[in-house]
CSV table of C-alpha atoms in Angstrom, one decimal:
chain,number,residue,atom,x,y,z
A,1,MET,CA,197.6,78.9,71.1
A,2,HIS,CA,194.0,79.5,70.2
A,3,GLU,CA,194.4,77.2,67.3
A,4,LEU,CA,193.9,74.2,69.6
A,5,LYS,CA,190.4,75.4,70.7
A,6,ILE,CA,189.5,76.3,67.1
A,7,ALA,CA,190.5,72.7,66.0
A,8,GLN,CA,188.4,71.3,68.8
A,9,ASN,CA,185.5,73.4,67.7
A,10,ILE,CA,185.8,72.5,64.0
A,11,ILE,CA,185.6,68.8,64.9
A,12,ALA,CA,182.7,69.4,67.3
A,13,ILE,CA,180.8,71.4,64.7
A,14,ALA,CA,181.3,68.8,62.0
A,15,ALA,CA,180.5,65.9,64.4
A,16,ASP,CA,177.3,67.6,65.5
A,17,GLU,CA,176.2,68.3,62.0
A,18,LEU,CA,176.9,64.7,60.9
A,19,ALA,CA,175.0,63.3,63.9
A,20,ARG,CA,172.1,65.7,63.2
A,21,ARG,CA,171.9,64.3,59.7
A,22,GLN,CA,172.6,60.7,60.9
A,23,ILE,CA,175.7,60.4,58.7
A,24,SER,CA,178.2,57.8,59.8
A,25,THR,CA,180.5,57.8,56.7
A,26,ALA,CA,184.1,58.7,57.2
A,27,VAL,CA,185.0,62.3,56.7
A,28,ARG,CA,187.4,63.1,53.8
A,29,VAL,CA,187.8,66.9,54.0
A,30,ILE,CA,186.6,69.7,56.2
A,31,HIS,CA,186.7,73.0,54.5
A,32,PHE,CA,187.2,75.8,57.0
A,33,LYS,CA,187.2,79.6,56.4
A,34,ALA,CA,188.6,82.2,58.8
A,35,GLY,CA,189.0,85.9,58.5
A,36,GLN,CA,192.5,87.4,58.7
A,37,MET,CA,191.4,89.3,61.9
A,38,HIS,CA,191.6,86.0,63.8
A,39,ALA,CA,195.3,85.8,63.2
A,40,ILE,CA,195.2,82.0,62.7
A,41,ILE,CA,198.5,80.2,62.0
A,42,PRO,CA,197.3,77.6,59.4
A,43,GLU,CA,200.2,75.2,60.2
A,44,THR,CA,199.5,75.2,63.9
A,45,LEU,CA,195.7,74.7,63.3
A,46,MET,CA,196.4,71.8,61.0
A,47,PHE,CA,198.8,70.2,63.5
A,48,ASN,CA,196.2,70.5,66.3
A,49,PHE,CA,193.5,69.2,64.0
A,50,ASP,CA,195.6,66.2,63.0
A,51,THR,CA,196.3,65.4,66.7
A,52,ILE,CA,192.7,65.6,67.8
A,53,LYS,CA,191.1,63.8,64.8
A,54,SER,CA,192.8,60.5,65.5
A,55,GLU,CA,190.7,60.2,68.6
A,56,ILE,CA,187.5,60.0,66.6
A,57,PRO,CA,187.2,57.1,64.0
A,58,GLN,CA,184.9,59.0,61.7
A,59,PHE,CA,187.6,61.8,61.4
A,60,ALA,CA,190.7,59.6,61.5
A,61,HIS,CA,191.7,60.2,57.9
A,62,ALA,CA,190.1,63.7,57.4
A,63,VAL,CA,192.1,66.6,56.0
A,64,LEU,CA,191.5,70.1,57.0
A,65,SER,CA,191.4,72.6,54.2
A,66,ILE,CA,191.9,76.2,55.4
A,67,GLU,CA,191.1,79.4,53.6
A,68,ILE,CA,192.1,82.7,55.1
A,69,ILE,CA,189.7,85.5,54.1
A,70,PRO,CA,191.5,88.8,53.5
A,71,LEU,CA,190.7,91.8,55.6
A,72,ARG,CA,188.7,94.2,53.4
A,73,ILE,CA,187.6,97.7,54.5
A,74,LYS,CA,185.5,100.5,53.2
A,75,CYS,CA,186.4,104.0,54.0
A,76,ARG,CA,183.3,106.0,55.2
A,77,GLN,CA,184.9,109.2,54.0
A,78,CYS,CA,185.8,108.5,50.4
A,79,GLN,CA,184.0,105.1,49.9
A,80,ASN,CA,187.2,103.4,48.8
A,81,ILE,CA,187.3,99.6,49.3
A,82,SER,CA,190.6,98.0,49.8
A,83,GLU,CA,192.4,95.0,51.5
A,84,LEU,CA,194.7,95.6,54.4
A,85,ASP,CA,197.9,93.6,54.5
A,86,GLU,CA,199.2,95.2,57.7
A,87,PRO,CA,197.4,95.9,61.0
A,88,VAL,CA,197.2,99.6,60.1
A,89,PHE,CA,193.5,100.7,60.0
A,90,GLU,CA,193.8,103.6,57.5
A,91,CYS,CA,192.4,104.2,54.1
A,92,ARG,CA,195.1,103.8,51.4
A,93,HIS,CA,193.3,106.4,49.3
A,94,CYS,CA,192.5,109.3,51.6
A,95,HIS,CA,194.2,108.2,54.8
A,96,GLY,CA,190.9,108.4,56.7
A,97,THR,CA,190.4,106.2,59.8
A,98,ASP,CA,186.6,106.0,59.8
A,99,LEU,CA,186.4,102.5,58.4
A,100,GLU,CA,183.9,99.7,58.0
A,101,ILE,CA,185.2,96.1,58.0
A,102,ILE,CA,183.6,94.3,55.1
A,103,ASN,CA,185.4,90.9,55.3
A,104,GLY,CA,188.0,89.4,57.5
A,105,GLN,CA,186.1,88.6,60.8
A,106,GLU,CA,184.4,85.4,59.6
A,107,MET,CA,185.1,82.0,61.0
A,108,PHE,CA,183.1,78.9,59.9
A,109,VAL,CA,183.0,75.3,58.7
A,110,ASP,CA,182.1,75.8,55.1
A,111,ASN,CA,181.8,72.3,53.8
A,112,ILE,CA,182.3,68.7,54.8
A,113,GLU,CA,183.3,66.1,52.2
A,114,MET,CA,182.6,62.5,52.9
A,115,GLU,CA,184.3,59.3,51.7
A,116,ASP,CA,182.4,57.3,49.0
A,117,GLU,CA,180.9,54.2,50.4
């Protein structure tokens, strides 16, 4: 159920940024990116976001756009780069296990779209 805390943090980050820039326009879309390693369930995150946003007028009609960043690894033995679909940390090419994670651990608010005034 970590999606509730993530939804709260997304709104807090967006609200802080808008306050810092002194923007009071209604938010239209928040673009959020998270790596596959976080095991986020997009539907659960959206449900929590929709529940929380109604409490803040500036976010009341906002939509959350979620992009899951695939888990990409680089094998330190054969230098092969690949995406992992399953939680098996093994190089598909040489079956080595000395791996470097290239992508898939990120989590951030990428962009905030505002309503036109």
